[in-house]
GROMACS .gro file of N, CA and C in nm:
model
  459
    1UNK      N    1  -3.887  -2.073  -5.019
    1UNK     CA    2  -3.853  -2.015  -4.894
    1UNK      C    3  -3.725  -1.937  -4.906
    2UNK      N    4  -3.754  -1.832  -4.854
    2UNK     CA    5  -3.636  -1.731  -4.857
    2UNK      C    6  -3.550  -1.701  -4.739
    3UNK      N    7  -3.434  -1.690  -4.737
    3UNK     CA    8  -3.363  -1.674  -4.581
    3UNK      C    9  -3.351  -1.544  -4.599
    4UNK      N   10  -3.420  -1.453  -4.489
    4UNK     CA   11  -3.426  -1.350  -4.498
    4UNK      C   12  -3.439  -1.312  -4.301
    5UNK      N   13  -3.337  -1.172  -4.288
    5UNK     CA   14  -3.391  -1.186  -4.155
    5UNK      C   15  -3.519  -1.048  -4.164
    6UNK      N   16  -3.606  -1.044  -4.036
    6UNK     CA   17  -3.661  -0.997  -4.019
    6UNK      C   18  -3.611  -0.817  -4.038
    7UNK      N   19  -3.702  -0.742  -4.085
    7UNK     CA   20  -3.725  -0.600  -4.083
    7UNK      C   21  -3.650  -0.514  -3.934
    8UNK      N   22  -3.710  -0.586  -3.801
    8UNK     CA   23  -3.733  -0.528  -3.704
    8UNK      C   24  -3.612  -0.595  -3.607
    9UNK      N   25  -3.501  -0.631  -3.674
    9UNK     CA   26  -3.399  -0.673  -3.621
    9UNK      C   27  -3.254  -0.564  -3.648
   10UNK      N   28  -3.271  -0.524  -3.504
   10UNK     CA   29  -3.129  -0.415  -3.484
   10UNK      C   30  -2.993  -0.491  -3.504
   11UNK      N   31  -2.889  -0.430  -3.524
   11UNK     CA   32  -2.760  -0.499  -3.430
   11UNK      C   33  -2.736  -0.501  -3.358
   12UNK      N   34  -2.687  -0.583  -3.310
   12UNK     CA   35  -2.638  -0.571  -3.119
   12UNK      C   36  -2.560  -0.469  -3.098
   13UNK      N   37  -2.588  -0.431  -2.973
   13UNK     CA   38  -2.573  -0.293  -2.892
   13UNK      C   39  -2.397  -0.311  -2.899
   14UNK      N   40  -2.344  -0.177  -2.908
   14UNK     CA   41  -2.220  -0.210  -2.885
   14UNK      C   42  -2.101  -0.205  -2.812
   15UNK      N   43  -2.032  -0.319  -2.751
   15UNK     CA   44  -2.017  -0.295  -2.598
   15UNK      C   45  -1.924  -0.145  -2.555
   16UNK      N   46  -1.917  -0.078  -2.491
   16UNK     CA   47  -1.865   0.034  -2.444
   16UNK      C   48  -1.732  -0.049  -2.358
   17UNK      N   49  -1.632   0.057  -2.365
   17UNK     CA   50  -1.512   0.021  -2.231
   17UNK      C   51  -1.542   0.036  -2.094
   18UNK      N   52  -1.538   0.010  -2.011
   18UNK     CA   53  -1.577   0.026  -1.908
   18UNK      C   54  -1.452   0.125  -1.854
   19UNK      N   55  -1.534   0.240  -1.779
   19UNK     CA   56  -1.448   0.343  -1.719
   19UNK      C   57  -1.426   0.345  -1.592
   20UNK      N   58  -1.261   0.326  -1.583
   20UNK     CA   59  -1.217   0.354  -1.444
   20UNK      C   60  -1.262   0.415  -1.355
   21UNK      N   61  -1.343   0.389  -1.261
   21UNK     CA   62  -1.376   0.476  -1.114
   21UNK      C   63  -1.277   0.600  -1.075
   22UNK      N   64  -1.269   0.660  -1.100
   22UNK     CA   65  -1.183   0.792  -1.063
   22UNK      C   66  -1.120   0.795  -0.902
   23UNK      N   67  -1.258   0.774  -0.827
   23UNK     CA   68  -1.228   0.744  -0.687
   23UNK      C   69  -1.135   0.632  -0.641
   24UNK      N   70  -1.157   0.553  -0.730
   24UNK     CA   71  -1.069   0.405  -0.652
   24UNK      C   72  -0.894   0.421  -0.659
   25UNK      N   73  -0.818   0.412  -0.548
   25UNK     CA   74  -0.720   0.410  -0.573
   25UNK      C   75  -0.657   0.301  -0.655
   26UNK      N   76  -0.535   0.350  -0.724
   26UNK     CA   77  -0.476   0.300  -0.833
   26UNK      C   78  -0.419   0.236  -0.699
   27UNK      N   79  -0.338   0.084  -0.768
   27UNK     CA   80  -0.236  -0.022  -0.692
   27UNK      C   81  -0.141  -0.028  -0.809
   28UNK      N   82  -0.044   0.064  -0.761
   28UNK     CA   83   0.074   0.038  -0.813
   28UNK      C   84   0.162  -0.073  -0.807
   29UNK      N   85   0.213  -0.159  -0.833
   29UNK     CA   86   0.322  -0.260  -0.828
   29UNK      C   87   0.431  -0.255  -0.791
   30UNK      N   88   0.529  -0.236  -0.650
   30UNK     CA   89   0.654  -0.205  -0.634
   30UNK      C   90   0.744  -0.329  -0.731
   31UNK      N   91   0.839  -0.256  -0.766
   31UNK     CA   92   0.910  -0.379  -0.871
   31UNK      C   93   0.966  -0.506  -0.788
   32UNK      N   94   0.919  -0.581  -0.832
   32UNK     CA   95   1.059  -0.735  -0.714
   32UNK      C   96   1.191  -0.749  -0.804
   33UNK      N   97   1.289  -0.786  -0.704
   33UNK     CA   98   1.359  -0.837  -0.700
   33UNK      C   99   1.400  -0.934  -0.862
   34UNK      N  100   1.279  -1.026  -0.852
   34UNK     CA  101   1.306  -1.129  -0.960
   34UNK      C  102   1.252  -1.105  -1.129
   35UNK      N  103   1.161  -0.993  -1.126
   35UNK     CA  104   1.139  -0.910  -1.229
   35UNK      C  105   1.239  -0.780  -1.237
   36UNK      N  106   1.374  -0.742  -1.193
   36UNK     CA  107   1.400  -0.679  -1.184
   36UNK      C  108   1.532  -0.726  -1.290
   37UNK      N  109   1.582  -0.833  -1.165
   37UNK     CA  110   1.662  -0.957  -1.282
   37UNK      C  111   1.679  -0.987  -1.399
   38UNK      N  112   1.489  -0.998  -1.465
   38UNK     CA  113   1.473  -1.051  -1.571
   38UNK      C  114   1.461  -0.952  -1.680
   39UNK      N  115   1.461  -0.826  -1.662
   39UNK     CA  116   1.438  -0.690  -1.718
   39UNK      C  117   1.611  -0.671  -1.773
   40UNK      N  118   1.674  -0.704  -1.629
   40UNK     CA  119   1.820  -0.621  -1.642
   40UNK      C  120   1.870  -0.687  -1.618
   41UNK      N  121   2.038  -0.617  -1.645
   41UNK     CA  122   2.136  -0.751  -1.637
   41UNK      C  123   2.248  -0.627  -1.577
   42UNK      N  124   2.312  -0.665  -1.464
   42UNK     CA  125   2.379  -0.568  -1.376
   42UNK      C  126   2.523  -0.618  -1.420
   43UNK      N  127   2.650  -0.540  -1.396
   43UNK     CA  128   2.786  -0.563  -1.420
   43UNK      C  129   2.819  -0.510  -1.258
   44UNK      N  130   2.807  -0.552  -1.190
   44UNK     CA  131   2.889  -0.519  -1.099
   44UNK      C  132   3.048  -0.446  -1.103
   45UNK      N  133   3.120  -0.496  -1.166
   45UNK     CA  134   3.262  -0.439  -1.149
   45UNK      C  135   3.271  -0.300  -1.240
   46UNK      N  136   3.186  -0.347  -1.357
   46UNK     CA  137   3.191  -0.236  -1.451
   46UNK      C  138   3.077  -0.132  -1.407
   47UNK      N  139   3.024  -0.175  -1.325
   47UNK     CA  140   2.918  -0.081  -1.307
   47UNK      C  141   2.765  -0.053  -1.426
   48UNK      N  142   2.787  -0.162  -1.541
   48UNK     CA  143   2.662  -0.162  -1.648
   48UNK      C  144   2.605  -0.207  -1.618
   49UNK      N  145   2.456  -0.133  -1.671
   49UNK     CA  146   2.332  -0.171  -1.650
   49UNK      C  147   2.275  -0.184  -1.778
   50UNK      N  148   2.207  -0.290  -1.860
   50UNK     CA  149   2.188  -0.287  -1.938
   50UNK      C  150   2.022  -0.386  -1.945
   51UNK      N  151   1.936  -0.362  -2.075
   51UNK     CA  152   1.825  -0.427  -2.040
   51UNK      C  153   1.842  -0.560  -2.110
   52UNK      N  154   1.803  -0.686  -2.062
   52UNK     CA  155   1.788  -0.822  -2.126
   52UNK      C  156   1.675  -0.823  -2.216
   53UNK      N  157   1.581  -0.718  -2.229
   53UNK     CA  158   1.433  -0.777  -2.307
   53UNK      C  159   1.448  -0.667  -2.392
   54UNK      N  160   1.415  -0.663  -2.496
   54UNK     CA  161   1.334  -0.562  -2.581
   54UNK      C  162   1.267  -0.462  -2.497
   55UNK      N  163   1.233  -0.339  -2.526
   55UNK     CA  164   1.127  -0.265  -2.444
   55UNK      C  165   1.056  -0.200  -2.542
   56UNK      N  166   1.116  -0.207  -2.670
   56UNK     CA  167   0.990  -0.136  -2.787
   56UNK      C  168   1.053  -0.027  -2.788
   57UNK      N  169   0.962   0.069  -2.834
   57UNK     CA  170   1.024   0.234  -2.914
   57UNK      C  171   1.183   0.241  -2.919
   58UNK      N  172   1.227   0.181  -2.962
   58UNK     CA  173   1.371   0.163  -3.030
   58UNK      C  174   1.475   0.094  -2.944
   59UNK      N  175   1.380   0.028  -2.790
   59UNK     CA  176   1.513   0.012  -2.689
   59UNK      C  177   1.505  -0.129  -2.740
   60UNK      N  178   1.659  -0.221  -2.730
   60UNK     CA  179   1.667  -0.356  -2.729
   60UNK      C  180   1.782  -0.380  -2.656
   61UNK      N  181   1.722  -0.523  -2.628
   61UNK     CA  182   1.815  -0.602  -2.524
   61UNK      C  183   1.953  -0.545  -2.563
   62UNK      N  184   2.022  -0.524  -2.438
   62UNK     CA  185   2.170  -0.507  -2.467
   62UNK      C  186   2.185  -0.357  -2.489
   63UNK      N  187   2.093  -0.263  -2.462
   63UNK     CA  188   2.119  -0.111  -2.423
   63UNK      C  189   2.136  -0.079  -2.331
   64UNK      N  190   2.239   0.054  -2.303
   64UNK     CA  191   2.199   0.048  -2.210
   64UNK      C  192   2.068   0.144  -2.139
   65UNK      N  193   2.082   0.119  -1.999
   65UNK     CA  194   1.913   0.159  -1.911
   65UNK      C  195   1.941   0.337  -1.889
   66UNK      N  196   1.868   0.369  -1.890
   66UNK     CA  197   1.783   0.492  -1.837
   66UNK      C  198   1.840   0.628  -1.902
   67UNK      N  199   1.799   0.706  -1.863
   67UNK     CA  200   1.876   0.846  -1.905
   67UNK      C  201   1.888   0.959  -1.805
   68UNK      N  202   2.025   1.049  -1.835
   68UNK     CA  203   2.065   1.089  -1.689
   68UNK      C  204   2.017   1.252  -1.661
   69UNK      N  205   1.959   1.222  -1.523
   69UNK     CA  206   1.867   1.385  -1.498
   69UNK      C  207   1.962   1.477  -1.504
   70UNK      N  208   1.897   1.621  -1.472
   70UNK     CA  209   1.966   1.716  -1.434
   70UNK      C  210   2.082   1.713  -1.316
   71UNK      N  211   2.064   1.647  -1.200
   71UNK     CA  212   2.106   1.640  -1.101
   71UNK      C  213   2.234   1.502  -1.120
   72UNK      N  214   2.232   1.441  -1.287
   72UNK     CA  215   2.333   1.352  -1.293
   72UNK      C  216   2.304   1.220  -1.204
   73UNK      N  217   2.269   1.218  -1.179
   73UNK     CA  218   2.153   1.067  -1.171
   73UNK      C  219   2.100   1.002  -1.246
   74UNK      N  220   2.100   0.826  -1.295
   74UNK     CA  221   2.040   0.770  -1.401
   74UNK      C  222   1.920   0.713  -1.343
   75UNK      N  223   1.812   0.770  -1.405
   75UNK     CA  224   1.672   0.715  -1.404
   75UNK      C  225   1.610   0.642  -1.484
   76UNK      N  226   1.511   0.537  -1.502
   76UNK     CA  227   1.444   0.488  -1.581
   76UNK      C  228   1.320   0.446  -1.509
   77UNK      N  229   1.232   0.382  -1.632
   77UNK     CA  230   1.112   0.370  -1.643
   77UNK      C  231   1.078   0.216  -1.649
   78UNK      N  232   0.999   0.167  -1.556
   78UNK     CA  233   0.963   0.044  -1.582
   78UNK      C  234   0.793   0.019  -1.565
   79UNK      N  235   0.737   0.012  -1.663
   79UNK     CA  236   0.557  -0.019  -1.631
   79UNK      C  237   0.505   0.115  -1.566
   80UNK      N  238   0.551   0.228  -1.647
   80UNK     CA  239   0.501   0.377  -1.575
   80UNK      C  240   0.582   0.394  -1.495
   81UNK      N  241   0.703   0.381  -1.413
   81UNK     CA  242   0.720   0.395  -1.301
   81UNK      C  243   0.818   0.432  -1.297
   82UNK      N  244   0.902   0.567  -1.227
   82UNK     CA  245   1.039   0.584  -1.250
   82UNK      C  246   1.095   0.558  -1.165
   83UNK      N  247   1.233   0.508  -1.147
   83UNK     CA  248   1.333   0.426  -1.046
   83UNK      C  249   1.427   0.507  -1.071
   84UNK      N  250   1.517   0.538  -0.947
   84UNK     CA  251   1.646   0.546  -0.994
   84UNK      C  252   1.754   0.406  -0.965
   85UNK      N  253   1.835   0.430  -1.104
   85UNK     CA  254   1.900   0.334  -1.149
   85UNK      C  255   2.018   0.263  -1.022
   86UNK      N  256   2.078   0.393  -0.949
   86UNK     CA  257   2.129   0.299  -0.810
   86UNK      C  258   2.032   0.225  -0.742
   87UNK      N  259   1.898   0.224  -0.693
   87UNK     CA  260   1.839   0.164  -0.632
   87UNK      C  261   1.818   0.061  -0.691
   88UNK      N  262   1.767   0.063  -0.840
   88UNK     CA  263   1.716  -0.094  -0.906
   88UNK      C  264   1.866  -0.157  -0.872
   89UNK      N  265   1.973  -0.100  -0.898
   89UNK     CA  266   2.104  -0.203  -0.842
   89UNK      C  267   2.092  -0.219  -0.736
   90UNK      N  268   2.106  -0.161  -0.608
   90UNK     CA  269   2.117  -0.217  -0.483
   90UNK      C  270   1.980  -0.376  -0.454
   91UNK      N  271   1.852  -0.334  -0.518
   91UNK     CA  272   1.748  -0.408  -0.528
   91UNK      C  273   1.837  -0.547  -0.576
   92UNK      N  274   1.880  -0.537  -0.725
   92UNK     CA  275   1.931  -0.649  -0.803
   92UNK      C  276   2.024  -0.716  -0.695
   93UNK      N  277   2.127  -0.665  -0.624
   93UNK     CA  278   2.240  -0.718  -0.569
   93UNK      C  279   2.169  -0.784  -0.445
   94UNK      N  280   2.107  -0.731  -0.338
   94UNK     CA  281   2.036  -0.777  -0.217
   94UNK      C  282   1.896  -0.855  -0.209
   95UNK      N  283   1.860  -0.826  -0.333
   95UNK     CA  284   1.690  -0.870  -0.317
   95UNK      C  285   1.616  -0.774  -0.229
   96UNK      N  286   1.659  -0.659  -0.162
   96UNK     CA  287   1.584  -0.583  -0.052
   96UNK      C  288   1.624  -0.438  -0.078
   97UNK      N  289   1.454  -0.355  -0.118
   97UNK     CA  290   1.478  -0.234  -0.148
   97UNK      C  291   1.602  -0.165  -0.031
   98UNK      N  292   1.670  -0.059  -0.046
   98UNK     CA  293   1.796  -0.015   0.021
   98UNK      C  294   1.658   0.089   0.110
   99UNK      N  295   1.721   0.069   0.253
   99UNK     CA  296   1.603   0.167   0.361
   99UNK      C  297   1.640   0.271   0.395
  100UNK      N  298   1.743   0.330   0.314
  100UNK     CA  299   1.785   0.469   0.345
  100UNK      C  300   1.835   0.529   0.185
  101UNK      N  301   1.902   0.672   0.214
  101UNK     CA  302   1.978   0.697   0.085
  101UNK      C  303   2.087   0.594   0.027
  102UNK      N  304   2.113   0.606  -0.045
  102UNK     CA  305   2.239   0.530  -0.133
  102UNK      C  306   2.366   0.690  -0.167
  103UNK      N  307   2.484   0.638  -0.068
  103UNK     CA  308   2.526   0.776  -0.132
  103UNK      C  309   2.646   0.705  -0.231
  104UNK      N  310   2.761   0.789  -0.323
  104UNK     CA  311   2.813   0.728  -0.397
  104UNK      C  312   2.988   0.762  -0.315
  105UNK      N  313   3.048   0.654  -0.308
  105UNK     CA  314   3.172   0.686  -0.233
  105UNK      C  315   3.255   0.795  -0.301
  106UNK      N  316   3.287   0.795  -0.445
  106UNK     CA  317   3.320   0.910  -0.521
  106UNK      C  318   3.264   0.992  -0.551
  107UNK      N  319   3.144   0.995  -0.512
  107UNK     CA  320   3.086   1.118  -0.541
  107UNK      C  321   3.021   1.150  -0.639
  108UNK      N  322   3.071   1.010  -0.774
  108UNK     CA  323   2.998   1.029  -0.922
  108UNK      C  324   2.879   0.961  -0.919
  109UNK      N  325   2.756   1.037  -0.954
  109UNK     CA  326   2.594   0.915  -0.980
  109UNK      C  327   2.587   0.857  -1.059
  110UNK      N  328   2.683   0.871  -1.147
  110UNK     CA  329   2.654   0.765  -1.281
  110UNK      C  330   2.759   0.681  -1.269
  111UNK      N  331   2.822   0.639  -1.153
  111UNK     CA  332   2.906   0.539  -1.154
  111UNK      C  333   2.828   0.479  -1.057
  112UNK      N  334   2.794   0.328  -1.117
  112UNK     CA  335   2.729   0.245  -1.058
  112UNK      C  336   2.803   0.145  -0.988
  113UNK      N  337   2.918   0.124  -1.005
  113UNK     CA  338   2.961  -0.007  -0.958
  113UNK      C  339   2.939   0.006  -0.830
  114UNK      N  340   2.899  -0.176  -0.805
  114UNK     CA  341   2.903  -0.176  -0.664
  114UNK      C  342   2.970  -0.192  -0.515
  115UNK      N  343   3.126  -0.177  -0.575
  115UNK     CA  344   3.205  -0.096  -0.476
  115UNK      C  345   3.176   0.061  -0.410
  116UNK      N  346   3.100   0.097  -0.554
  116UNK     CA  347   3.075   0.256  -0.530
  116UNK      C  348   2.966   0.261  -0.398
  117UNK      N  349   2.885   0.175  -0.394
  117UNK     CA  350   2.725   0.220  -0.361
  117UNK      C  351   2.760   0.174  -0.149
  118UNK      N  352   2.697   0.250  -0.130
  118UNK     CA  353   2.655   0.245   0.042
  118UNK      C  354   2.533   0.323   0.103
  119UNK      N  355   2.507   0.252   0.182
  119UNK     CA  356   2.411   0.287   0.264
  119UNK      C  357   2.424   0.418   0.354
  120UNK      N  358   2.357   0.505   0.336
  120UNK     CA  359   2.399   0.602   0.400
  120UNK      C  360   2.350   0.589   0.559
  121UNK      N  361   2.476   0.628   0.640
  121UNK     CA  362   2.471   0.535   0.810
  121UNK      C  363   2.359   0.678   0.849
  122UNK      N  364   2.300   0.647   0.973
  122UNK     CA  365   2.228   0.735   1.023
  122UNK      C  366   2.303   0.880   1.097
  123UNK      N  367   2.405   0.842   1.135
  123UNK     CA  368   2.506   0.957   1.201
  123UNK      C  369   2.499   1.076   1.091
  124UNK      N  370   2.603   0.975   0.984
  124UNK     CA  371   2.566   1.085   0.841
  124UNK      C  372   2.463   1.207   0.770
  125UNK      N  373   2.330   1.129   0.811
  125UNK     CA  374   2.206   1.161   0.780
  125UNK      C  375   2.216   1.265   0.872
  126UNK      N  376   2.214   1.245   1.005
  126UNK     CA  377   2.160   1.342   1.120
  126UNK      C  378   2.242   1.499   1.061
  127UNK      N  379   2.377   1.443   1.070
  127UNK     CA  380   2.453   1.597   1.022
  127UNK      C  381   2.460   1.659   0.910
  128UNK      N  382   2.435   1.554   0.793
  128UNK     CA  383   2.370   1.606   0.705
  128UNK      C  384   2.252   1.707   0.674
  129UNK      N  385   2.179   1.669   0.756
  129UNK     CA  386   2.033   1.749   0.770
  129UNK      C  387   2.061   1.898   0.886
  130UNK      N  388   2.146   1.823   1.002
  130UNK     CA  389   2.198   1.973   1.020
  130UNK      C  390   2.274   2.085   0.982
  131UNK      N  391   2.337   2.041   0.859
  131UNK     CA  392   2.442   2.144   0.811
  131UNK      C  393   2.319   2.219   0.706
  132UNK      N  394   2.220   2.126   0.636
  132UNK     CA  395   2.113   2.147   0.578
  132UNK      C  396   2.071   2.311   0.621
  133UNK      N  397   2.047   2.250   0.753
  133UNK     CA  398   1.931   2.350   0.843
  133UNK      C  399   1.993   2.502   0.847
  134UNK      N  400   2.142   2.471   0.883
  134UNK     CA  401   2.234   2.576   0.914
  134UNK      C  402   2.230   2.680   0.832
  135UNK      N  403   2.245   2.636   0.708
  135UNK     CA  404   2.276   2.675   0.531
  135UNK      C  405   2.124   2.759   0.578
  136UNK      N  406   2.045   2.669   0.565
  136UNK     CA  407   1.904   2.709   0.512
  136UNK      C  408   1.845   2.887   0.630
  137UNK      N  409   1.907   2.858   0.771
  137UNK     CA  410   1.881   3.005   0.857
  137UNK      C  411   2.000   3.089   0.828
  138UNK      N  412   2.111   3.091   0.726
  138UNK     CA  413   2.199   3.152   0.703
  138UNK      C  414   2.146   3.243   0.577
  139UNK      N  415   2.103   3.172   0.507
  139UNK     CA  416   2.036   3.287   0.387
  139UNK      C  417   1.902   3.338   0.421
  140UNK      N  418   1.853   3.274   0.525
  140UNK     CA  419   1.736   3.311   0.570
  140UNK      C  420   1.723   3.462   0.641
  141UNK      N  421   1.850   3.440   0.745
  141UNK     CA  422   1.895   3.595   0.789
  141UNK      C  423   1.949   3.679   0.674
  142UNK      N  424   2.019   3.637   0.595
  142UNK     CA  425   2.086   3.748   0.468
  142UNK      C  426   1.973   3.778   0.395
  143UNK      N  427   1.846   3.718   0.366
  143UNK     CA  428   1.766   3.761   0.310
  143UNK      C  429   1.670   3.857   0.373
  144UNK      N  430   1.696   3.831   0.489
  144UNK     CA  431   1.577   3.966   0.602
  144UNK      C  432   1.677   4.063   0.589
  145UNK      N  433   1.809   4.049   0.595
  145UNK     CA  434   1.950   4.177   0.627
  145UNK      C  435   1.914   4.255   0.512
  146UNK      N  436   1.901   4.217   0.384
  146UNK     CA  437   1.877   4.296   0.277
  146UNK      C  438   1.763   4.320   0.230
  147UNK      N  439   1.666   4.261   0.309
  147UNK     CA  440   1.496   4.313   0.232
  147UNK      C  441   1.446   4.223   0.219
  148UNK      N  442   1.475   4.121   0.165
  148UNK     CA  443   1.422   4.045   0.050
  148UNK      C  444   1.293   3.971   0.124
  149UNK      N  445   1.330   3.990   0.257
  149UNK     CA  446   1.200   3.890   0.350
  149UNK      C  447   1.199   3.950   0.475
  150UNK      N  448   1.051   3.949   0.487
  150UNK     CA  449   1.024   4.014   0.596
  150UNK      C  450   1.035   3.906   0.766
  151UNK      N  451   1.085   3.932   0.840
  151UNK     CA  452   1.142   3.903   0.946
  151UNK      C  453   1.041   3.798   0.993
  152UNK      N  454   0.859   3.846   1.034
  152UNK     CA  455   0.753   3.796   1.080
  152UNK      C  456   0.715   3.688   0.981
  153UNK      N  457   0.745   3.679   0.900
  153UNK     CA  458   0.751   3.516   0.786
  153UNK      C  459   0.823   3.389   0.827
   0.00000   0.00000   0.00000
């Protein structure tokens, strides 16, 4: 007797990945509080932010976080997702995303400490957005004065 398998025996089929529905919305993860913690390690006085874990492609514990945009702001990346680096602090310090802007009392974005950081009050905001507006129908007329735009736009 010979152990032999049969002629008419395939291999099993082989399983495919299953493809994301295109339609279904993605569920992103807002970061918490206590994964935020465990990622980073905040200096308050000094204002460092630095990561506690490994993150792979060359980052390790004890670097520091993010890298700074055009606009001088430090951003980073956590699970796809970009944060800016004052908010993951205000997050770290309160446990509660910040419900408005964060402005910086000096004026510098890459100074994190959290003496620096405040809530920007709503008064602020309002005139803010109106000096905005002001700016914005001031070149709006200099740009019809000289051509550049036609008036009925």
């Amino acid at each position: 007797m010979t152990d032999t398998l049969p002629s008419s025996s395939a291999p099993p089929p082989l399983k495919r990945k299953r493809k994301r529905d295109r339609n279904a919305p993605r569920v992103r993860v807002r970061l918490s509080a206590s994964n935020a913690r465990h990622l980073l390690h905040y200096d308050g006085r000094s204002g460092l932010l630095v990561w506690n874990v490994d993150r792979g492609h060359g980052v390790r514990a004890g670097d520091e976080v993010g890298t700074v945009r055009d606009d001088g702001r430090i951003a980073l990346t956590i699970d796809r997702k970009t944060y800016m680096a004052h908010r993951v602090v205000w997050l770290i310090m309160t446990g509660d995303w910040p419900e408005s802007r964060i402005l910086f009392r000096d004026g510098d974005p890459q100074n994190l400490r959290w003496a620096n950081l405040m809530l920007e009050a709503d008064s602020y905001s309002q005139s803010y957005h109106a000096t905005y507006q002001r700016q914005h129908r001031q070149k709006r007329r200099r740009a019809i004065d000289r051509g550049w735009l036609d008036a009925d736009r």
